[in-house]
Short mmCIF file of C-alpha atoms and ligand atoms in Angstrom, two decimals:
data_model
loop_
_atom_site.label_atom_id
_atom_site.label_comp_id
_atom_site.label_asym_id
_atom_site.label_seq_id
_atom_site.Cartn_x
_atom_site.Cartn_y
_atom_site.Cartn_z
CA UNK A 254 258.77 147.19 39.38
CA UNK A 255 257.64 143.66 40.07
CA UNK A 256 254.37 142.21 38.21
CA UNK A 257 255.04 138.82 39.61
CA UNK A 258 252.68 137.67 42.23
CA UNK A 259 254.61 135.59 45.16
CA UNK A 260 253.65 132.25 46.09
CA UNK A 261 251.17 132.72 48.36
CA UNK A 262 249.18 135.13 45.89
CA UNK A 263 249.34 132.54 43.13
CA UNK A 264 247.95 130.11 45.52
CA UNK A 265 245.16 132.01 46.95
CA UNK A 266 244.47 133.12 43.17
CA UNK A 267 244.44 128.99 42.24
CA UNK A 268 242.22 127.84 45.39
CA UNK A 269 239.87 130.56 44.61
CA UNK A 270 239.54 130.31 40.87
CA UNK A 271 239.42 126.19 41.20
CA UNK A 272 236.29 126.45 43.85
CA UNK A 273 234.75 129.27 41.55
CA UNK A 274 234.80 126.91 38.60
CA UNK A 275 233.81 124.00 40.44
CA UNK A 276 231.21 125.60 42.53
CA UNK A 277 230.28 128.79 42.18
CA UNK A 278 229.90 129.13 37.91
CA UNK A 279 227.85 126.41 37.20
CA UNK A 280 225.06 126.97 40.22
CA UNK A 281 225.46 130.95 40.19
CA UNK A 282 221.75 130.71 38.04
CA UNK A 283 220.46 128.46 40.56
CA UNK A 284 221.41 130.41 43.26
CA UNK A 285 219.75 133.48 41.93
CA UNK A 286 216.22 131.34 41.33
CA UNK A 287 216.63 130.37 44.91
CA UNK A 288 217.95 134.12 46.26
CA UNK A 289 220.20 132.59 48.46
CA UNK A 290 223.48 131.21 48.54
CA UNK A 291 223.53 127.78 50.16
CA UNK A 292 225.10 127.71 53.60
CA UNK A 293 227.37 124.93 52.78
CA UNK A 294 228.77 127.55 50.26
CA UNK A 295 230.01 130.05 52.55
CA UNK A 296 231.06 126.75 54.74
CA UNK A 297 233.28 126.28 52.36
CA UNK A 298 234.69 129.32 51.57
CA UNK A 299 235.41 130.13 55.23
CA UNK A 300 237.51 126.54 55.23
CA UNK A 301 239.64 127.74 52.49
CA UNK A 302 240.38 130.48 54.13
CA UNK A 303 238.19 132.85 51.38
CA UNK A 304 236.72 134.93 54.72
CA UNK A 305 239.65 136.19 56.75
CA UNK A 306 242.50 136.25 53.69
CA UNK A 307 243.84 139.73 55.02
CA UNK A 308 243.21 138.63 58.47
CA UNK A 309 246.18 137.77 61.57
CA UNK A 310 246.75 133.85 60.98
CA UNK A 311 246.30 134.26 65.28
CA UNK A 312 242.89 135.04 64.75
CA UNK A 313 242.23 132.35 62.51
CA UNK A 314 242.76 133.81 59.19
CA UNK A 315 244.80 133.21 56.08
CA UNK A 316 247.79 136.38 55.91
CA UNK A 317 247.71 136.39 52.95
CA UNK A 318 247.78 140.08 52.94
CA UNK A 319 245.79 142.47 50.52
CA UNK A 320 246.62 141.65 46.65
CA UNK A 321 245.98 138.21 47.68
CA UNK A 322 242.52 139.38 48.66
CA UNK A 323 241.81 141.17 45.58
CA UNK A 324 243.04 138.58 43.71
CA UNK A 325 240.38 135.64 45.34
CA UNK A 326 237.73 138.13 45.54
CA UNK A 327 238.13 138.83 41.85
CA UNK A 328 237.84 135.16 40.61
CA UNK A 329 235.01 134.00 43.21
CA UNK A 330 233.21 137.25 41.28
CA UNK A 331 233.79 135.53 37.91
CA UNK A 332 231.63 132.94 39.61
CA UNK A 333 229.19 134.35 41.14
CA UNK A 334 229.39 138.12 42.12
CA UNK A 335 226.46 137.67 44.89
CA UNK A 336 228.80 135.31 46.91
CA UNK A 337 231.62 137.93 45.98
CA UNK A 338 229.37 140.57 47.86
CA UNK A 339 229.04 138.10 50.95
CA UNK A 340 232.65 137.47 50.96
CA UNK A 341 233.52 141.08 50.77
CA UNK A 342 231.65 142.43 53.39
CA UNK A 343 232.43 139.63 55.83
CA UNK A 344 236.22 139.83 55.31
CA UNK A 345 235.88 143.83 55.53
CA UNK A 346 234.16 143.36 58.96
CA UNK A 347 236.58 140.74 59.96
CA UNK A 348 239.84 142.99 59.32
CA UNK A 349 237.84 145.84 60.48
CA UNK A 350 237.31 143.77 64.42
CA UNK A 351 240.91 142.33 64.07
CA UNK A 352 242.54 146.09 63.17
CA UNK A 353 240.48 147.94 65.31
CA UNK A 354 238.98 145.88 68.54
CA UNK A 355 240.14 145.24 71.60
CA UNK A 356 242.04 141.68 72.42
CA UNK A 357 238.34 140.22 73.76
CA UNK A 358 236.40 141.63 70.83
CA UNK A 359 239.17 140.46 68.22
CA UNK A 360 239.34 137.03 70.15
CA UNK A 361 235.66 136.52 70.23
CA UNK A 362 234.57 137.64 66.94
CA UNK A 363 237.24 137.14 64.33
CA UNK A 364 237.49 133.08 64.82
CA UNK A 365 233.16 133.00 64.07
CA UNK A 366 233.75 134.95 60.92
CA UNK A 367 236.55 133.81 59.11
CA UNK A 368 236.26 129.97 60.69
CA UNK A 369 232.58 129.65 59.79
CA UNK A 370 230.95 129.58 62.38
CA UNK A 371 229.15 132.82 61.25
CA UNK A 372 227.81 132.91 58.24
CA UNK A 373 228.21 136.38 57.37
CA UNK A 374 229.27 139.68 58.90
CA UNK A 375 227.62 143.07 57.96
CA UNK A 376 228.34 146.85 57.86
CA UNK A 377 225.33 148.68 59.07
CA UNK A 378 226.32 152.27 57.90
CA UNK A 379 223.85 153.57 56.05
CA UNK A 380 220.57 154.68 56.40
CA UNK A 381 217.44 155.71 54.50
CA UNK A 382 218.47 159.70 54.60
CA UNK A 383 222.22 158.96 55.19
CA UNK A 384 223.92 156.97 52.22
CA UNK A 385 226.58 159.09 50.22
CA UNK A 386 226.75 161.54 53.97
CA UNK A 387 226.93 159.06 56.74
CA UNK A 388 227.56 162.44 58.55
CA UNK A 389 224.31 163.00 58.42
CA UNK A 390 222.92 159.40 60.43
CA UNK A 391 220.26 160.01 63.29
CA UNK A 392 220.70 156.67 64.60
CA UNK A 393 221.38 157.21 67.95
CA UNK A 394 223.25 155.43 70.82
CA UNK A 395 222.63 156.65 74.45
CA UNK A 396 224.58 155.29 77.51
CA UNK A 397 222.53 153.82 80.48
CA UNK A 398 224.58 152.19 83.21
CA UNK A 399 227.24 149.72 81.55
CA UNK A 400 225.11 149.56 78.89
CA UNK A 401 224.44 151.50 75.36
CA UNK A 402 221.17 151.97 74.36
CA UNK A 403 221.07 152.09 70.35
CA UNK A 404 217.87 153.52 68.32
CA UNK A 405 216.92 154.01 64.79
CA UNK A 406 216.77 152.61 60.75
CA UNK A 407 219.55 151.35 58.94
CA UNK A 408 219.29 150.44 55.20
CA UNK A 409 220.86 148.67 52.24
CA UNK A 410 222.62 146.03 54.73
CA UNK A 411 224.36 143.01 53.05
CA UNK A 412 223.64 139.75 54.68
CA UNK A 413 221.89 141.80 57.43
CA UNK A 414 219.60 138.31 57.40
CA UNK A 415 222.75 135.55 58.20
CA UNK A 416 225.36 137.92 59.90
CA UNK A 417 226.68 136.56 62.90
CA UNK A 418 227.81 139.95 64.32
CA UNK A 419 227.11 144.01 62.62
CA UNK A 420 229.10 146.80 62.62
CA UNK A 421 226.80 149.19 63.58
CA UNK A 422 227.55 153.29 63.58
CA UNK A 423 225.58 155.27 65.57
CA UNK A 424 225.17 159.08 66.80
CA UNK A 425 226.76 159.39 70.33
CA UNK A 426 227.81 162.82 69.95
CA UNK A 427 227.15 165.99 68.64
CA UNK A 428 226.51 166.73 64.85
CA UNK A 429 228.09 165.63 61.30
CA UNK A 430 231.14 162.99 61.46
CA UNK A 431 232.80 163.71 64.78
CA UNK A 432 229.46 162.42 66.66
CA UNK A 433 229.82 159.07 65.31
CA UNK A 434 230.74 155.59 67.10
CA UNK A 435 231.09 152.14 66.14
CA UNK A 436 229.48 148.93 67.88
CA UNK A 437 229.38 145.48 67.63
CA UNK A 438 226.02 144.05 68.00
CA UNK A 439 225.74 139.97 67.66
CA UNK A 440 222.67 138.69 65.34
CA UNK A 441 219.68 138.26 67.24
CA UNK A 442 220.46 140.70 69.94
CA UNK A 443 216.29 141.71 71.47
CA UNK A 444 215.65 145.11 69.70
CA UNK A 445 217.85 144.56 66.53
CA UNK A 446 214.82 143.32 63.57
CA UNK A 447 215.50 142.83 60.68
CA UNK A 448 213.36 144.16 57.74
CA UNK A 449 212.37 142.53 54.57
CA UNK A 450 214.92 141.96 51.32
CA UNK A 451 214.75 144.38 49.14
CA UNK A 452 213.72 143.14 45.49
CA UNK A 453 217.00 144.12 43.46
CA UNK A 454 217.99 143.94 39.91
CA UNK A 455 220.88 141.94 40.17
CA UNK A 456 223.15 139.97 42.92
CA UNK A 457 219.80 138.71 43.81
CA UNK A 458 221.23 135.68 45.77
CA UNK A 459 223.00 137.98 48.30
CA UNK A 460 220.61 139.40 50.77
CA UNK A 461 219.93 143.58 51.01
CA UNK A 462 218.01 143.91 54.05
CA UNK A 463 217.15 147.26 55.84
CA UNK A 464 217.22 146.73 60.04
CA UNK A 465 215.27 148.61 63.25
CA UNK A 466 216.83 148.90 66.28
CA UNK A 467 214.47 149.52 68.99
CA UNK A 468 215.70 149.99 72.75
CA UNK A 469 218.95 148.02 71.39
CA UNK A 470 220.78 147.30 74.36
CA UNK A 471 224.28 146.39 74.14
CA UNK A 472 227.16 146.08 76.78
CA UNK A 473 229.63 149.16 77.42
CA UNK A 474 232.45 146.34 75.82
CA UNK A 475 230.73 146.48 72.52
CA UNK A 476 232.13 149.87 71.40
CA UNK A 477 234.35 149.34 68.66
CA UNK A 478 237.45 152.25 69.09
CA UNK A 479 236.93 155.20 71.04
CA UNK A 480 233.78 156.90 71.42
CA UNK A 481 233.21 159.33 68.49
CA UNK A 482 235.93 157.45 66.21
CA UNK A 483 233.35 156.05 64.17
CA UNK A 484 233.55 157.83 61.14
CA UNK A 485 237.21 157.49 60.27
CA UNK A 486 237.09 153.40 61.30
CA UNK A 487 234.03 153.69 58.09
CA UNK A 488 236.04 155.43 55.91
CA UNK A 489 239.54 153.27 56.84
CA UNK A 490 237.24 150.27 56.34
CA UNK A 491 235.85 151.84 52.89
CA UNK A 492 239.00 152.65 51.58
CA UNK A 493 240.05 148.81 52.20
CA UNK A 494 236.33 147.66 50.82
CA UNK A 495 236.40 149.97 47.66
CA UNK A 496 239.79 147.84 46.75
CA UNK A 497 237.59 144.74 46.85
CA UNK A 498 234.51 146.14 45.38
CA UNK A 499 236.87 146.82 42.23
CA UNK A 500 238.16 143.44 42.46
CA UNK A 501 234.68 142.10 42.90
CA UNK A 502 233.77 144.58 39.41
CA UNK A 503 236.91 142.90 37.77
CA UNK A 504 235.53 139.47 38.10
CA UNK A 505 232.41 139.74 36.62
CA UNK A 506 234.08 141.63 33.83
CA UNK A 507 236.68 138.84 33.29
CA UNK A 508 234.06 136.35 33.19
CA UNK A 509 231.94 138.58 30.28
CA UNK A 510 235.10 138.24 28.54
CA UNK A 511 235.42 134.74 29.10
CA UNK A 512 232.16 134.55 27.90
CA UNK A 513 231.70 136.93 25.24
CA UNK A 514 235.34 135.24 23.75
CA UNK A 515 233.66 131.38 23.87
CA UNK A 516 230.54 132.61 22.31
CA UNK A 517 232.37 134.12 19.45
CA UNK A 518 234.30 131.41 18.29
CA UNK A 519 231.36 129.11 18.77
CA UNK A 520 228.85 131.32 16.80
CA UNK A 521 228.72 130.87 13.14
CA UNK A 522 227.24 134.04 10.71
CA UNK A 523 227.86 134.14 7.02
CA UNK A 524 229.42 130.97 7.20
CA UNK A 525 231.60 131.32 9.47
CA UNK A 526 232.56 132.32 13.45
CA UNK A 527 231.59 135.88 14.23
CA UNK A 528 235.14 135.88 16.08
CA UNK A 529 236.24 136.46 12.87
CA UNK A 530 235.12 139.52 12.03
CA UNK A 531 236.20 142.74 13.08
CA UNK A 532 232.87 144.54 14.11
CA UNK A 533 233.35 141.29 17.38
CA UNK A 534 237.54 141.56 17.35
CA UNK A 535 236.83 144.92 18.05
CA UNK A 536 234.74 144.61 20.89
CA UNK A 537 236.63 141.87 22.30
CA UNK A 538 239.64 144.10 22.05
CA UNK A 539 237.97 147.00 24.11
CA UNK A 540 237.11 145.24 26.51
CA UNK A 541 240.28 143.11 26.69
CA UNK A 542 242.52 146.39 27.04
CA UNK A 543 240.53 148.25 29.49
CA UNK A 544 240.09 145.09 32.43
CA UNK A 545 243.71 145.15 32.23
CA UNK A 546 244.24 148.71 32.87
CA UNK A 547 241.31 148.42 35.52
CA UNK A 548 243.45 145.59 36.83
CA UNK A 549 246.49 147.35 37.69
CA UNK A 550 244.86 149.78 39.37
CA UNK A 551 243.18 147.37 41.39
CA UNK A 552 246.20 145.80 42.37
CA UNK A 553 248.37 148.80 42.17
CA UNK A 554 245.70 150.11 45.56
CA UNK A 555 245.85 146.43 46.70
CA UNK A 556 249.42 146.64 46.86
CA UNK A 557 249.47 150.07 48.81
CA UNK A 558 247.62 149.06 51.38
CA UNK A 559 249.96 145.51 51.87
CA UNK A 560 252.64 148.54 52.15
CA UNK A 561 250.74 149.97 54.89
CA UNK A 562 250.76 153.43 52.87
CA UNK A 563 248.11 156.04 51.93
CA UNK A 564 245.45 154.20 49.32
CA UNK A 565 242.67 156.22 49.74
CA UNK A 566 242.74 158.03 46.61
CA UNK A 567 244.08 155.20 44.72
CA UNK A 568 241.34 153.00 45.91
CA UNK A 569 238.80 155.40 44.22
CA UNK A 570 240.49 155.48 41.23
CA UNK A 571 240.31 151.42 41.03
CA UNK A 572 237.03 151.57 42.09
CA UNK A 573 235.56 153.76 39.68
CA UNK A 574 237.16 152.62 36.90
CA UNK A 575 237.05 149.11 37.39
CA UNK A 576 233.19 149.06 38.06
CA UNK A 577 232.73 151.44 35.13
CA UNK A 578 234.47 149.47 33.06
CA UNK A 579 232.86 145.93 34.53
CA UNK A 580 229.51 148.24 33.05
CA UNK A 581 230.80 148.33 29.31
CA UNK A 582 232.47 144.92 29.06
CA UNK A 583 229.43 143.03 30.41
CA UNK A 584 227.32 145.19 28.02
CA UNK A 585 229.65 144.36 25.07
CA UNK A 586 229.12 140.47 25.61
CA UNK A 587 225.70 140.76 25.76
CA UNK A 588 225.56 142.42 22.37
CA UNK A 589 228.24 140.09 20.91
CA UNK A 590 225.92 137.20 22.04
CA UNK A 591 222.59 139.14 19.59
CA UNK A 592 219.29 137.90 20.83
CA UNK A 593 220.92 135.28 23.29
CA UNK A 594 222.50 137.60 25.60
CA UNK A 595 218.95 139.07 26.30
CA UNK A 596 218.10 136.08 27.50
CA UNK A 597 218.22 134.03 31.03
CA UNK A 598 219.79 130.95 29.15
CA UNK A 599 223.00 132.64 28.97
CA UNK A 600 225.15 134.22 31.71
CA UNK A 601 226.12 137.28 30.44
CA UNK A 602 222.31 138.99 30.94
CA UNK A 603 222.72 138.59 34.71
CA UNK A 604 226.58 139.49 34.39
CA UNK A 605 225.47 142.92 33.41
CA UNK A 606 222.66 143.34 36.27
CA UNK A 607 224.86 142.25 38.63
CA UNK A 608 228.03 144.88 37.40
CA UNK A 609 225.48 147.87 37.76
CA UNK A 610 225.73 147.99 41.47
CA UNK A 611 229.28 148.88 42.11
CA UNK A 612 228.87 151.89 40.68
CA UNK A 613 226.70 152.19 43.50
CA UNK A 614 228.04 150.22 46.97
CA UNK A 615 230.61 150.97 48.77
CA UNK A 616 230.56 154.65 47.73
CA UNK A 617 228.99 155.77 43.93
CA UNK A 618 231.12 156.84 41.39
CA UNK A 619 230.34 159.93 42.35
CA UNK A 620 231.64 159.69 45.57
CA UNK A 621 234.74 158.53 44.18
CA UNK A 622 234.89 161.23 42.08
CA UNK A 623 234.65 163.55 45.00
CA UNK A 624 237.38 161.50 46.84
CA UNK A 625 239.62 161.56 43.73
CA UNK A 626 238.74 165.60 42.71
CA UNK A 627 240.02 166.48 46.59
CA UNK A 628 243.08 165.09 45.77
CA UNK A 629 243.60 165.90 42.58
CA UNK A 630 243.06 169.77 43.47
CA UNK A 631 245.73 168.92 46.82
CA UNK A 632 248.18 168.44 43.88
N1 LIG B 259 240.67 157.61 56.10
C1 LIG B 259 240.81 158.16 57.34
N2 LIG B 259 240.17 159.28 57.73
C2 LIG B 259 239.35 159.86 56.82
C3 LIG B 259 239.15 159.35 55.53
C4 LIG B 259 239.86 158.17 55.17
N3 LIG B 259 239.73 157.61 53.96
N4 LIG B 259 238.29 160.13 54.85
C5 LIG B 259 237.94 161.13 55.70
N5 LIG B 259 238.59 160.94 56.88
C6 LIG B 259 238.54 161.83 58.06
C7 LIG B 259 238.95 163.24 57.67
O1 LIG B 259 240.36 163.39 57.74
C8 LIG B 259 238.24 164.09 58.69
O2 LIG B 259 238.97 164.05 59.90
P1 LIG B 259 239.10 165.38 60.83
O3 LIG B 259 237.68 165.71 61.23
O4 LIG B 259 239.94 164.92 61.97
O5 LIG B 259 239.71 166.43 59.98
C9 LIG B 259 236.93 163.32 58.93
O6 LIG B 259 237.20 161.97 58.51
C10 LIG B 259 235.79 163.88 58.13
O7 LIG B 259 236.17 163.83 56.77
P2 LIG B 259 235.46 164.67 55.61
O8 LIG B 259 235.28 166.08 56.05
O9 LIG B 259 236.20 164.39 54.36
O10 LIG B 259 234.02 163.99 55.59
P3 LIG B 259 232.80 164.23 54.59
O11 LIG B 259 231.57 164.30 55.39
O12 LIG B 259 233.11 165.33 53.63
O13 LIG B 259 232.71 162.82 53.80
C11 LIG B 259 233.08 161.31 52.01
C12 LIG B 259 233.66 162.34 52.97
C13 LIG B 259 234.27 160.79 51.23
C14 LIG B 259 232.05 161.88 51.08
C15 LIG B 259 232.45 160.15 52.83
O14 LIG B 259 231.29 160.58 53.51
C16 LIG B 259 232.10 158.94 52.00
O15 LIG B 259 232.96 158.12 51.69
N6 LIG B 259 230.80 158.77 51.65
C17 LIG B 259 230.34 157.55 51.00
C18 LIG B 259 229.84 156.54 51.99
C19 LIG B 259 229.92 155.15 51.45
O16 LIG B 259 230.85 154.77 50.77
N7 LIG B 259 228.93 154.33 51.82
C20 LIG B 259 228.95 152.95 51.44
C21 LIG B 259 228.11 152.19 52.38
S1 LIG B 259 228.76 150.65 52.84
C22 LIG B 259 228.42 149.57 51.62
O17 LIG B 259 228.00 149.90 50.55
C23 LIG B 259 228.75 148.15 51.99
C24 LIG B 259 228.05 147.10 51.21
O18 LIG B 259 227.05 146.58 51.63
C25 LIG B 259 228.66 146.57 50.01
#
């Protein structure tokens, strides 16, 4: 066994954790105030190659293959986890057009997203009745000519307001999963509208917007796979996005930590630093030992998927356990800062709100459970 990272993964871990320090820590307040993350941001990112680091260096991205992704996303999360989000769903839908377009969709699409150019990608899979069982989605996409015709509500969407180009699923066939397609549909295409944010509790500077497509036409060439693929190209993409949604939970975790560990030193009770006693050490300790056995199953599915072999199951365990844990360390530095950690002045408060939601994204804990139980009973 090798715990080492390579070169390249120690360098994509430095460039990442030196522009989350310089940029991303000290504004991540400000960019919740202003619920957005400045353009010039996500310029930035896509220039050191933070928005294609799993994708084909031919397509414009960095190769840097998949531990080296989980190791960026989880320091620009110690940052800020709502540019974490953005980064995660825009390299998922830029690995998802490189692995599974055609040469003209890969060619035209995956340059825009991880050069820049595009802001943002998104994954339109859910819906208002369809968000644990995408099965059950009643958007719907009708041929007419050379065209398809695509109708209905999507919901939660991640930068659905900036995205330069969605992955859109959509009902083409018969009933549950096996009906399903996927599409690319470019921002601003007529009868794609975008709804209003949603007003969340935490990664409040990434955008959640639900969308309507209305008489959506889009060209026969913008079917992503074959028709009624869909469903396995989600959960392929999933299984890679669950791996940086643990990542992304390990981050703001670390940074707790980071936190929790600088308060405690700093913080004098009974005349002296509250580091020093044990009611703190032990909380500090906690929450020490269980990111690093979230980490190695982070990088343990990471590493899987590098070696092009099954992660599925693996990714659900990192998943669940890292964003569980993310839960109890971020709740731990909020009580180890008293009072203060209640409060906007210090980070750890919107640490905490911004941990709760990936329990949620990218597939509950439940639904990881479920994922995990099926193979656990395979044996
Ligand atoms: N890889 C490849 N194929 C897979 C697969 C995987 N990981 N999982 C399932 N499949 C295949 C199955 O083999 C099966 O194929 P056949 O029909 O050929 O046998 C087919 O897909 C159907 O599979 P299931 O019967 O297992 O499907 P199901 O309806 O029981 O659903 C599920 C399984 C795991 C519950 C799935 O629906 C799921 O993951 N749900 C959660 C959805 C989710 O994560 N949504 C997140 C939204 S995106 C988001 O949050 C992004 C963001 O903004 C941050």
């Amino acid at each position: 066994m090798d715990f080492e990272l390579n070169e390249t993964q120690a360098m994509v871990r430095e460039t990442a954790r030196a522009f989350s320090d310089r940029v991303l820590r000290p504004r991540a307040a400000e960019f919740e105030r202003a619920e957005r993350i400045p353009s010039e941001v996500l310029k930035e990112m896509a220039e050191l190659g933070l928005m294609g680091v799993n994708v084909p260096s031919a397509l414009g991205g960095s190769e840097a293959g998949a531990v080296s992704y989980a190791l960026a996303m989880k320091e620009i999360a110690r940052g800020c986890a709502a540019t974490a989000v953005t980064m995660a769903v825009t390299n998922m839908v830029s690995e998802v057009i490189a692995g599974f377009g055609t040469a003209a969709q890969r060619e035209t699409y995956v340059p825009r997203l991880v050069g820049g150019e595009y802001e943002a990608g998104s994954f339109a899979l859910s819906e208002p009745g369809a968000g644990s069982d995408p099965g059950a989605m009643r958007t719907t996409a009708v041929r007419r000519g050379e065209s398809w015709v695509i109708n209905g509500d999507k919901q939660w969407i991640t930068s659905g307001d900036r995205a330069g180009v969605f992955v859109v699923w959509a009902r083409t066939g018969g009933p549950g999963t096996a009906g399903l397609s996927a599409f690319l549909v470019e921002g601003g295409t007529p009868g794609l509208r975008v709804g209003k944010r949603e007003d969340k509790m935490g990664i409040r500077a990434s955008s959640t917007v639900p969308l309507v497509f209305e008489d959506c036409e889009v060209p026969s060439s913008a079917l992503l796979g074959v028709e009624g693929g869909g469903f396995k190209i989600a959960m392929m993409a999933l299984d890679g996005g669950r791996v940086g949604i643990g990542a992304q939970a390990l981050g703001i975790g670390e940074g707790a930590l980071d936190d929790a560990r600088r308060y405690a030193t700093e913080r004098q009770q009974f005349g002296k630093a509250i580091a020093e006693f044990q009611a703190v050490q032990w909380m500090l300790a906690d929450s020490h030992a269980e990111l690093d056995a979230a980490r190695w199953l982070v990088m343990r599915a990471a590493w899987l998927k590098e070696s092009k072999r099954p992660f599925s199951q693996e990714a659900a365990m990192a998943k669940l356990t890292a964003s569980e844990t993310a839960w109890r360390v971020c709740n731990r530095a909020v009580q180890v800062h008293g009072g203060y950690g209640y409060t906007r002045e210090f980070a750890v408060e919107r640490r905490m709100r911004d941990s709760r939601v990936t329990m949620i994204y990218e597939g509950t804990s439940e639904i990881q459970r479920l994922v995990i139980a099926r193979g656990a009973l395979r044996g």
